[in-house]
Coordinates of C-alpha atoms in Angstrom, one line a residue:
M1 CA -144.2 152.0 -3.3
A2 CA -146.6 150.7 -0.3
F3 CA -149.7 148.8 -1.0
A4 CA -152.4 147.9 1.1
K5 CA -152.4 144.4 2.3
K6 CA -155.5 142.4 3.0
I7 CA -155.6 141.4 6.7
R8 CA -158.2 140.2 9.2
L9 CA -157.9 143.2 11.6
G10 CA -160.2 141.0 14.4
D11 CA -158.0 138.1 14.3
L12 CA -154.7 140.1 14.3
L13 CA -155.9 142.1 17.5
V14 CA -156.8 138.8 19.1
E15 CA -153.5 137.1 18.3
K16 CA -151.6 140.1 19.8
N17 CA -153.5 139.9 23.2
L18 CA -155.0 143.4 22.5
I19 CA -158.7 142.2 22.7
T20 CA -160.3 138.9 23.9
E21 CA -162.2 136.5 21.4
D22 CA -165.4 137.5 23.2
Q23 CA -164.8 141.1 22.9
L24 CA -164.2 140.6 18.9
Q25 CA -167.6 138.8 18.6
L26 CA -169.3 141.5 20.5
A27 CA -167.6 144.2 18.3
L28 CA -168.5 142.6 15.2
T29 CA -172.1 142.2 16.3
E30 CA -172.3 146.3 17.3
Q31 CA -170.4 146.8 14.0
K32 CA -173.6 145.4 11.9
K33 CA -175.6 147.7 14.3
L34 CA -173.5 150.8 13.9
G35 CA -172.7 150.4 10.2
R36 CA -169.0 151.3 10.8
K37 CA -165.7 149.6 10.4
L38 CA -164.4 147.3 12.7
G39 CA -161.3 149.7 14.1
G40 CA -164.0 152.4 14.4
T41 CA -166.3 150.3 16.6
L42 CA -163.6 148.8 18.7
I43 CA -162.6 152.3 19.7
E44 CA -166.1 153.4 20.4
L45 CA -166.6 150.5 22.7
G46 CA -163.7 151.2 24.6
M47 CA -161.9 148.0 23.9
I48 CA -158.8 149.4 22.4
D49 CA -157.6 152.9 22.0
E50 CA -156.7 154.4 18.7
D51 CA -153.0 154.8 19.2
S52 CA -152.8 151.0 20.0
L53 CA -154.8 150.2 17.0
L54 CA -152.8 152.5 14.6
N55 CA -149.2 151.3 16.2
L56 CA -150.3 147.6 15.3
L57 CA -151.2 148.4 11.6
S58 CA -148.2 150.6 11.2
A59 CA -146.0 147.7 12.3
Q60 CA -148.0 145.0 10.5
L61 CA -148.3 146.9 7.1
G62 CA -144.8 148.3 7.4
I63 CA -145.9 151.9 6.7
P64 CA -145.5 155.1 8.9
L65 CA -147.8 156.4 11.5
I66 CA -147.7 160.4 11.0
D67 CA -149.0 163.0 13.5
L68 CA -150.7 165.5 11.5
H69 CA -150.4 167.8 14.3
N70 CA -146.4 168.0 13.4
Y71 CA -146.5 167.5 9.8
N72 CA -146.2 170.7 7.4
Y73 CA -148.0 169.5 4.4
S74 CA -149.0 171.9 1.6
D75 CA -152.7 172.9 1.0
E76 CA -152.2 173.0 -2.7
V77 CA -150.9 169.2 -2.6
A78 CA -153.7 168.2 -0.4
K79 CA -156.3 169.7 -2.6
L80 CA -155.3 167.4 -5.4
L81 CA -157.6 164.9 -3.9
P82 CA -161.1 166.4 -4.5
E83 CA -162.9 167.0 -1.0
V84 CA -165.8 164.5 -1.3
V85 CA -163.1 161.7 -2.2
A86 CA -160.8 162.9 0.8
R87 CA -163.9 162.7 3.1
R88 CA -165.5 159.5 1.8
Y89 CA -162.3 157.6 2.2
R90 CA -160.6 159.6 5.3
A91 CA -157.4 160.2 3.0
I92 CA -155.2 163.2 2.5
V93 CA -152.1 163.9 0.2
L94 CA -149.4 164.8 2.2
D95 CA -146.5 165.2 -0.3
D96 CA -145.6 165.1 -4.0
R97 CA -142.3 163.3 -4.0
G98 CA -142.3 163.3 -7.8
S99 CA -142.3 159.6 -8.6
D100 CA -145.4 159.1 -6.3
Y101 CA -147.7 160.7 -3.8
L102 CA -147.6 160.0 0.0
V103 CA -151.1 159.7 1.2
G104 CA -152.2 159.6 4.7
M105 CA -155.1 157.2 5.5
A106 CA -157.2 156.4 8.5
D107 CA -157.7 152.9 7.2
P108 CA -154.9 151.8 5.4
T109 CA -156.5 148.3 4.9
D110 CA -159.3 149.8 2.6
I111 CA -158.1 148.5 -0.8
Y112 CA -161.1 149.9 -2.7
A113 CA -160.3 153.2 -1.2
L114 CA -156.8 153.2 -2.2
D115 CA -157.6 151.9 -5.9
E116 CA -160.2 154.9 -5.9
I117 CA -157.7 157.3 -4.6
R118 CA -155.1 155.9 -7.1
D119 CA -157.5 156.7 -10.0
K120 CA -158.0 160.3 -8.9
L121 CA -154.5 161.2 -8.4
N122 CA -153.4 159.3 -11.7
K123 CA -149.8 158.5 -10.0
P124 CA -148.4 155.6 -8.0
V125 CA -149.2 156.4 -4.2
S126 CA -147.3 155.5 -1.0
Q127 CA -149.3 155.1 2.0
A128 CA -149.0 156.7 5.9
I129 CA -151.6 156.2 8.5
V130 CA -153.0 159.1 10.3
R131 CA -155.6 159.4 13.2
E132 CA -159.2 160.0 12.0
S133 CA -159.8 162.5 14.6
E134 CA -157.0 164.7 13.3
L135 CA -157.8 164.2 9.8
L136 CA -161.5 165.6 10.1
V137 CA -159.8 168.8 11.5
N138 CA -157.5 169.2 9.0
F139 CA -160.0 168.7 6.1
D140 CA -161.8 171.8 7.5
M141 CA -158.7 173.9 7.2
V142 CA -157.7 172.6 3.9
Y143 CA -161.0 172.5 2.1
R144 CA -162.1 176.1 2.9
R145 CA -165.2 177.5 1.0
T146 CA -163.6 180.7 -0.3
E147 CA -163.3 179.5 -3.9
E148 CA -166.9 178.3 -3.7
I149 CA -168.0 181.6 -2.2
S150 CA -166.6 183.6 -4.9
A151 CA -168.1 181.3 -7.6
L152 CA -171.6 181.8 -6.1
A153 CA -171.2 185.4 -5.7
E154 CA -170.1 185.6 -9.3
E155 CA -173.2 183.4 -10.5
L156 CA -175.5 185.5 -8.4
G157 CA -174.0 189.0 -9.9
Q158 CA -174.4 187.7 -13.3
D159 CA -178.1 186.5 -12.6
L160 CA -178.7 190.1 -11.4
S161 CA -176.8 192.0 -13.9
D162 CA -178.4 190.0 -16.8
S163 CA -181.7 191.0 -15.8
A164 CA -183.5 194.5 -16.5
I165 CA -186.0 193.5 -13.5
N166 CA -185.4 195.3 -10.5
L167 CA -184.4 193.7 -7.2
D168 CA -187.7 194.3 -5.3
E169 CA -189.3 192.4 -8.3
L170 CA -186.7 189.8 -8.3
L171 CA -187.3 189.2 -4.5
Q172 CA -191.0 188.9 -5.0
T173 CA -190.6 186.2 -7.5
G174 CA -187.8 184.3 -5.7
M175 CA -185.7 184.3 -8.7
T176 CA -182.8 185.1 -6.5
D177 CA -183.6 183.0 -3.6
A178 CA -181.6 179.6 -4.6
P179 CA -178.6 181.4 -5.5
V180 CA -178.5 183.8 -2.4
A181 CA -179.1 180.4 -0.3
K182 CA -176.4 178.7 -1.6
L183 CA -174.0 181.6 -1.2
L184 CA -174.9 182.2 2.6
Q185 CA -175.0 178.3 3.3
S186 CA -171.0 178.3 1.9
I187 CA -170.1 181.5 4.0
F188 CA -171.7 179.9 6.9
E189 CA -170.0 176.5 6.2
D190 CA -166.9 178.2 5.8
A191 CA -167.2 180.1 9.3
V192 CA -168.2 177.0 10.9
Q193 CA -165.4 174.9 9.8
V194 CA -162.7 177.5 11.2
N195 CA -164.6 178.1 14.3
A196 CA -165.5 181.8 13.5
S197 CA -167.2 183.7 16.3
D198 CA -168.6 186.4 13.9
I199 CA -169.2 187.0 10.0
H200 CA -169.3 190.6 8.8
I201 CA -170.7 191.4 5.5
E202 CA -169.9 194.9 4.3
P203 CA -170.7 196.7 1.0
D204 CA -168.1 199.1 -0.4
R205 CA -168.0 201.2 -3.2
H206 CA -166.3 198.8 -5.4
V207 CA -166.3 195.4 -3.5
I208 CA -168.1 193.5 -0.9
R209 CA -166.1 192.4 2.1
V210 CA -166.7 189.2 4.1
R211 CA -164.7 189.1 6.9
Q212 CA -164.5 186.2 9.9
R213 CA -163.5 186.7 13.2
I214 CA -161.3 184.0 14.2
D215 CA -159.7 183.7 17.6
G216 CA -160.5 187.3 18.0
V217 CA -158.9 188.6 14.9
L218 CA -160.7 189.5 11.6
Y219 CA -159.9 187.8 8.3
E220 CA -161.0 189.0 4.9
Q221 CA -162.4 187.8 1.8
V222 CA -163.4 190.3 -1.2
M223 CA -165.7 189.9 -3.8
K224 CA -166.4 192.4 -6.6
E225 CA -170.1 191.9 -7.4
T226 CA -171.3 194.7 -5.4
Q227 CA -174.8 194.5 -7.1
I228 CA -175.4 191.1 -4.8
A229 CA -175.2 193.0 -1.5
P230 CA -178.8 194.1 -1.3
A231 CA -180.3 190.4 -2.2
V232 CA -177.8 189.1 0.6
A233 CA -179.1 191.4 3.2
V234 CA -182.7 190.9 2.3
R235 CA -182.3 187.3 2.5
L236 CA -180.6 187.4 5.8
K237 CA -183.5 189.8 7.0
L238 CA -186.1 187.3 6.2
M239 CA -184.3 184.4 8.1
A240 CA -184.1 186.6 11.1
G241 CA -188.1 187.9 10.8
L242 CA -186.7 191.5 10.3
N243 CA -188.7 194.3 8.2
I244 CA -186.9 193.9 4.6
S245 CA -188.4 197.2 3.5
E246 CA -186.8 199.2 6.2
K247 CA -183.2 200.2 5.1
R248 CA -183.0 203.4 6.9
L249 CA -182.6 202.3 10.5
P250 CA -180.5 199.7 12.1
Q251 CA -182.4 196.3 13.2
D252 CA -181.2 193.3 15.4
G253 CA -182.6 189.9 15.0
R254 CA -182.0 186.2 15.6
F255 CA -182.3 182.7 13.7
S256 CA -181.2 179.2 14.3
M257 CA -179.8 176.9 11.5
I258 CA -177.9 173.4 11.4
V259 CA -174.6 173.8 9.9
K260 CA -172.4 170.6 9.5
N261 CA -174.4 168.8 11.7
R262 CA -174.2 171.7 14.5
D263 CA -176.9 173.7 16.0
I264 CA -176.1 177.4 15.5
D265 CA -177.7 180.2 17.1
V266 CA -177.1 183.4 14.8
R267 CA -177.5 187.0 16.5
L268 CA -177.8 189.4 13.5
S269 CA -177.5 193.2 13.4
T270 CA -177.7 195.4 10.3
M271 CA -176.9 199.2 10.0
P272 CA -177.2 201.4 7.0
V273 CA -173.8 202.6 5.7
Q274 CA -172.7 204.5 2.9
Y275 CA -173.1 202.0 0.2
G276 CA -176.0 200.0 1.7
E277 CA -176.4 197.7 4.9
S278 CA -173.8 196.2 6.7
V279 CA -174.5 193.0 8.4
V280 CA -172.9 191.5 11.4
M281 CA -173.6 187.9 12.6
R282 CA -172.6 186.4 15.9
L283 CA -172.5 182.7 15.7
L284 CA -173.5 180.8 19.0
D285 CA -172.5 176.9 18.5
Q286 CA -175.4 175.3 20.8
T287 CA -173.9 171.7 20.3
R288 CA -171.0 172.7 22.6
G289 CA -173.1 174.0 25.4
A290 CA -171.3 175.5 28.4
L291 CA -167.8 174.8 29.4
D292 CA -167.0 172.8 32.5
I293 CA -165.5 175.1 35.0
A294 CA -162.2 173.1 35.0
K295 CA -161.6 173.8 31.3
L296 CA -161.6 177.6 31.5
G297 CA -157.9 177.6 31.9
M298 CA -157.5 179.2 35.3
P299 CA -154.5 178.5 37.4
P300 CA -155.4 175.8 40.0
D301 CA -155.1 178.1 42.9
L302 CA -157.3 180.8 41.1
L303 CA -160.0 178.2 40.3
R304 CA -160.1 177.0 43.9
R305 CA -160.9 180.7 45.1
F306 CA -163.5 181.2 42.2
R307 CA -165.3 178.0 43.3
R308 CA -165.3 178.8 46.8
N309 CA -166.8 182.1 46.6
F310 CA -169.5 181.2 44.0
H311 CA -170.6 178.3 46.4
L312 CA -171.3 180.7 48.8
P313 CA -175.0 181.1 49.6
N314 CA -175.3 185.0 49.1
G315 CA -173.3 187.9 48.0
M316 CA -172.0 189.2 44.5
I317 CA -169.4 187.9 42.1
L318 CA -168.4 190.1 39.2
V319 CA -166.4 189.1 35.9
T320 CA -165.2 192.1 34.2
G321 CA -163.5 192.7 31.0
P322 CA -164.4 194.2 27.3
T323 CA -166.7 192.5 24.9
G324 CA -165.6 189.1 23.5
S325 CA -163.3 188.5 26.6
G326 CA -165.0 185.5 27.7
K327 CA -166.9 186.9 30.7
T328 CA -170.2 185.1 29.9
T329 CA -168.4 182.0 29.1
S330 CA -166.9 181.9 33.0
L331 CA -170.3 182.7 34.4
Y332 CA -172.0 179.9 32.2
A333 CA -169.3 177.6 33.5
A334 CA -170.2 178.4 37.2
L335 CA -174.0 178.1 36.7
K336 CA -173.3 174.8 35.0
E337 CA -171.5 173.3 38.2
L338 CA -174.2 175.0 40.4
N339 CA -177.3 173.7 38.2
R340 CA -178.7 171.4 40.7
P341 CA -182.3 170.3 41.5
E342 CA -182.0 172.0 45.0
F343 CA -181.4 175.5 43.5
K344 CA -183.7 177.8 41.9
I345 CA -181.5 179.7 39.0
I346 CA -182.8 182.8 37.0
T347 CA -180.7 184.4 34.4
V348 CA -181.5 187.7 32.5
E349 CA -179.6 188.0 29.5
D350 CA -179.3 190.0 26.0
P351 CA -179.1 187.7 24.5
V352 CA -179.6 184.2 26.0
E353 CA -176.3 182.6 24.4
Y354 CA -176.5 178.9 25.5
R355 CA -179.6 177.1 26.7
L356 CA -179.4 175.2 30.1
E357 CA -181.8 172.8 31.3
R358 CA -183.6 173.6 34.5
I359 CA -182.3 177.2 34.7
N360 CA -184.9 179.8 34.1
Q361 CA -183.4 182.2 31.2
V362 CA -185.1 185.3 30.4
Q363 CA -184.3 187.3 27.3
V364 CA -184.6 191.1 27.8
N365 CA -186.5 193.2 25.3
P366 CA -186.1 196.9 25.4
K367 CA -188.6 197.7 22.9
I368 CA -191.3 196.4 25.2
G369 CA -189.9 197.9 28.2
L370 CA -188.4 194.4 29.5
N371 CA -185.0 195.9 30.3
F372 CA -182.3 194.3 32.9
A373 CA -183.9 196.2 35.8
H374 CA -187.5 195.2 35.3
V375 CA -186.6 191.7 34.6
L376 CA -184.5 191.6 37.6
R377 CA -187.0 193.0 39.7
T378 CA -189.5 190.4 38.7
A379 CA -186.9 187.6 39.0
L380 CA -186.8 188.4 42.9
R381 CA -190.4 187.5 43.4
Q382 CA -189.8 184.1 41.9
D383 CA -188.1 182.8 44.8
P384 CA -184.6 182.2 43.4
D385 CA -181.4 181.1 45.1
I386 CA -179.1 182.2 42.3
I387 CA -179.3 185.3 39.9
M388 CA -177.1 185.8 36.9
V389 CA -177.4 189.4 35.4
G390 CA -175.9 189.4 31.8
E391 CA -174.4 192.7 32.3
M392 CA -174.8 195.5 35.1
R393 CA -175.5 198.2 32.5
D394 CA -177.1 201.1 34.3
A395 CA -177.5 202.3 38.1
E396 CA -180.8 200.8 38.6
T397 CA -179.9 197.4 37.8
V398 CA -176.7 197.6 39.9
E399 CA -178.8 198.8 43.0
I400 CA -181.3 195.9 42.6
G401 CA -178.5 193.3 42.3
V402 CA -176.8 194.9 45.4
A403 CA -180.0 194.4 47.2
A404 CA -180.5 191.0 46.2
A405 CA -176.9 190.0 47.1
M406 CA -177.9 191.6 50.4
T407 CA -181.3 189.7 51.1
G408 CA -179.6 186.2 50.8
H409 CA -179.1 185.6 46.9
L410 CA -176.1 184.8 45.3
V411 CA -175.8 187.4 42.2
L412 CA -173.2 186.7 39.5
S413 CA -172.7 189.4 36.7
T414 CA -170.5 191.1 34.4
L415 CA -169.0 194.8 34.0
H416 CA -167.3 196.5 31.6
T417 CA -164.2 197.8 33.4
N418 CA -160.5 197.2 32.7
D419 CA -159.4 195.3 35.8
T420 CA -160.4 194.2 39.2
V421 CA -159.0 197.2 41.0
S422 CA -161.0 199.7 39.1
T423 CA -164.3 197.7 39.4
A424 CA -165.4 199.0 42.9
T425 CA -164.6 202.6 41.8
R426 CA -166.9 202.3 38.8
L427 CA -170.0 200.8 40.7
M428 CA -169.5 203.7 43.3
D429 CA -169.5 206.1 40.4
M430 CA -172.6 204.3 39.4
G431 CA -174.2 205.4 42.8
V432 CA -173.6 202.3 44.9
E433 CA -172.6 203.3 48.5
G434 CA -169.2 201.9 49.5
Y435 CA -170.8 200.1 52.7
L436 CA -173.0 198.4 50.6
L437 CA -170.3 197.0 48.4
A438 CA -168.2 196.2 51.4
T439 CA -171.0 194.0 52.5
T440 CA -172.0 192.4 49.5
L441 CA -169.1 192.0 47.2
R442 CA -167.2 188.7 47.6
T443 CA -164.9 188.3 44.6
I444 CA -164.1 190.1 41.4
I445 CA -162.7 188.6 38.3
A446 CA -160.8 190.5 35.3
Q447 CA -160.4 188.4 32.1
R448 CA -159.0 188.6 28.7
L449 CA -158.3 186.0 25.9
V450 CA -154.9 185.7 24.1
R451 CA -154.2 183.6 21.1
K452 CA -152.3 180.4 21.8
I453 CA -149.1 179.4 19.7
C454 CA -149.8 176.8 17.2
R455 CA -148.2 173.7 18.4
S456 CA -147.5 172.4 15.0
C457 CA -145.1 175.4 14.1
V458 CA -143.9 176.6 17.3
E459 CA -140.3 177.9 17.6
D460 CA -137.9 179.9 19.7
Y461 CA -138.0 183.5 19.6
R462 CA -135.7 186.4 20.5
P463 CA -137.7 189.7 21.4
D464 CA -136.6 192.6 19.4
S465 CA -135.3 196.0 21.1
F466 CA -138.6 197.7 21.7
E467 CA -140.1 194.3 23.2
T468 CA -137.1 193.7 25.6
G469 CA -137.0 197.6 26.5
W470 CA -140.7 197.4 27.2
L471 CA -140.4 194.2 29.4
Q472 CA -137.6 195.8 31.5
D473 CA -139.2 199.0 31.8
I474 CA -142.7 198.0 32.9
L475 CA -142.4 194.6 34.3
N476 CA -138.7 194.5 35.6
I477 CA -137.8 191.7 33.3
E478 CA -134.5 190.4 32.8
V479 CA -135.3 189.1 29.1
S480 CA -132.2 186.9 29.1
Q481 CA -133.6 184.6 32.0
H482 CA -136.7 183.9 29.9
H483 CA -137.4 181.6 26.9
Y484 CA -140.0 182.9 24.6
K485 CA -141.7 181.1 21.5
T486 CA -143.7 182.2 18.5
G487 CA -145.4 180.3 15.6
R488 CA -143.8 180.6 12.1
G489 CA -147.0 179.9 10.5
C490 CA -148.1 176.7 8.9
N491 CA -151.0 174.9 7.2
H492 CA -152.7 173.9 10.5
C493 CA -153.2 177.2 11.6
G494 CA -153.7 179.3 8.3
N495 CA -150.1 180.5 8.4
T496 CA -151.0 182.9 11.4
G497 CA -148.9 181.1 13.9
Y498 CA -151.6 181.0 16.2
H499 CA -154.5 178.1 17.0
G500 CA -157.0 178.7 19.6
R501 CA -157.2 181.0 22.6
M502 CA -156.6 180.8 26.4
G503 CA -158.1 182.8 29.2
V504 CA -155.9 185.4 31.3
F505 CA -157.3 186.0 34.7
E506 CA -156.8 188.2 37.6
L507 CA -158.8 187.5 40.7
L508 CA -159.3 189.9 43.7
D509 CA -161.0 188.3 46.7
M510 CA -162.3 190.8 49.4
N511 CA -160.7 191.0 52.6
S512 CA -160.9 193.4 55.6
E513 CA -158.4 195.8 54.3
L514 CA -160.6 196.2 51.4
A515 CA -164.0 196.2 52.9
E516 CA -162.8 199.1 55.3
A517 CA -161.5 201.2 52.2
L518 CA -164.9 200.6 50.5
R519 CA -167.1 201.9 53.9
N520 CA -164.6 204.9 54.0
N521 CA -165.4 205.6 50.4
D522 CA -161.6 205.7 50.0
S523 CA -160.7 204.9 46.4
Q524 CA -157.1 205.3 46.9
G525 CA -157.0 203.4 49.9
F526 CA -158.8 200.6 47.9
V527 CA -156.5 200.4 45.1
E528 CA -153.2 200.2 47.7
A529 CA -155.1 197.7 49.6
A530 CA -155.9 195.9 46.3
L531 CA -152.2 195.8 45.1
K532 CA -151.1 194.1 48.4
A533 CA -153.9 191.4 48.9
P534 CA -152.8 187.9 49.0
G535 CA -152.8 186.1 45.9
Y536 CA -153.4 189.2 43.7
E537 CA -151.5 189.0 40.5
P538 CA -152.1 191.9 37.6
L539 CA -153.6 190.6 34.1
I540 CA -150.1 191.7 32.5
S541 CA -148.1 189.5 34.9
V542 CA -150.3 186.5 34.3
A543 CA -149.9 187.2 30.6
H544 CA -146.0 187.1 31.0
H545 CA -146.1 183.9 32.6
H546 CA -147.9 182.4 29.7
A547 CA -145.5 184.0 27.4
S548 CA -142.4 182.9 29.2
N549 CA -143.9 179.2 29.3
G550 CA -144.2 179.4 25.5
L551 CA -148.0 179.1 25.4
T552 CA -148.4 182.6 23.8
T553 CA -146.2 185.2 22.3
I554 CA -144.8 188.6 23.4
E555 CA -147.2 190.3 20.6
E556 CA -150.2 188.9 22.2
M557 CA -148.9 190.1 25.6
L558 CA -148.5 193.6 24.3
R559 CA -151.7 193.5 22.7
L560 CA -153.4 192.8 25.8
A561 CA -151.3 195.3 27.5
G562 CA -152.9 197.9 25.2
Q563 CA -156.3 197.1 26.3
V564 CA -155.6 197.5 30.0
K565 CA -154.8 200.5 31.9
D566 CA -153.6 199.1 35.2
E567 CA -152.3 201.0 38.1
V568 CA -149.6 198.8 38.4
L569 CA -148.4 200.1 35.0
D570 CA -148.0 203.3 36.1
E571 CA -144.4 202.3 37.7
P572 CA -142.3 199.3 37.2
L573 CA -143.6 196.1 38.5
S574 CA -142.0 193.4 40.5
L575 CA -143.6 190.1 39.2
D576 CA -142.3 188.3 42.4
S577 CA -143.9 191.1 44.8
A578 CA -147.0 191.2 42.6
A579 CA -147.8 187.2 42.8
G580 CA -148.5 188.2 46.9

């Protein structure tokens, strides 16, 4: 059994020449101001990195340093330590070894914390060292709010069923306000902890379903207290400033809230369904802001070509894909790089997803006639250099966007098409003349998001007979020459085998052959020229590169293929030739 030793960390670091005496005195002074422990202060001041500090403590105390990313503990064992204690003392129970518990601590020298942990566990404790940053992420996965949500729903349901007062009277007196607020707070906290992008609250005949979209996939929690659904819907409508008495028509609204020290914008949509009102909320984390362009995950060559095009003084750049494929994120990343004092930038959005300084962002409002075309027409009178249109939804918006690109403006926008090759055809179907597209189009990007394999439980994978046949018939892949991976599922990824998502990108730069096909309104010629264009590689081929490099799975690759109807999939594709 390992016990924490009382050591003077500062003196030890000076003795080992990891910091100087002057640095120690400065850190001690800053520590008093920040109210943090010395180790955290030294790391924050950049005087020492976390791994050097933890390796020193591991050697000095004779206890192991454990990488939580690669340690598969049990959630049930971890929950033996109450959340409030675990977070306060930055500790997690990693293993029940019979005679004692193995407990990971960010600060193993904290003897008081160790005594408290022993009292709570009522069993001998052996220590390990863990990184605080990893620990905080794991807390959010272990201490989910699912049990708390169920308990609060049951409490609220009891309040409503015990009362003979009808719901409208309850809401007027505010009797349900506190229980509903607590329930919604837990639902939002749980969603933010696991980085959910959407929350669905759906009343059914015998249950209420609360579903969260995590990495593009919905996960469900079921509550049997169906009587609470109207109270939850009304509370959310009040938060969004909607008409609580209108239950027959869909309504849209939004509100902002702070959840776990994160500024969250919530887009809310209600819809009447058979057993009440379905409520769907999109969560937009304003704390994160726009991504840096280099962090989108584009391959270096494709990123270089994308950058080259959006730094041009005029023309049109389009990003295509279905809802939820990351199109707006890519455009925001480009705007973040372009956002300089010498450029006037105006965006027309529905909704404004992230607030950007210096950029004039306009929220469309069709109810008062403020649609994309109206705002875009007005924006052109504001002397902009760059315009971002959230979506080319109709022929009028496309027409104005093309005209703006022809008159010296850089126009960035999105379009709902499956791939880059079909985008020009779609625009011509919307009434744009081919010769105008030939003049204004600079580049088209198609993108999708695929889930990444969890690095904590990644393992080798052999494709089954169906997958093998698909790879051979569609992509001319010799499966034996590639190595694939999968995730077996662990506590780090909620036993899904996936953690996080990555972009898959297809980019088509305009060239003389493509422009000539557009001028002649030759759709088939455009397709043929696109497939031969230098640097063009279809989405499914790019996805296979990621799968063969162990970043995603064949399962995700097949899911992407189901979303894409590529001309190149009509006949076997040679990956070597597709890369140009």
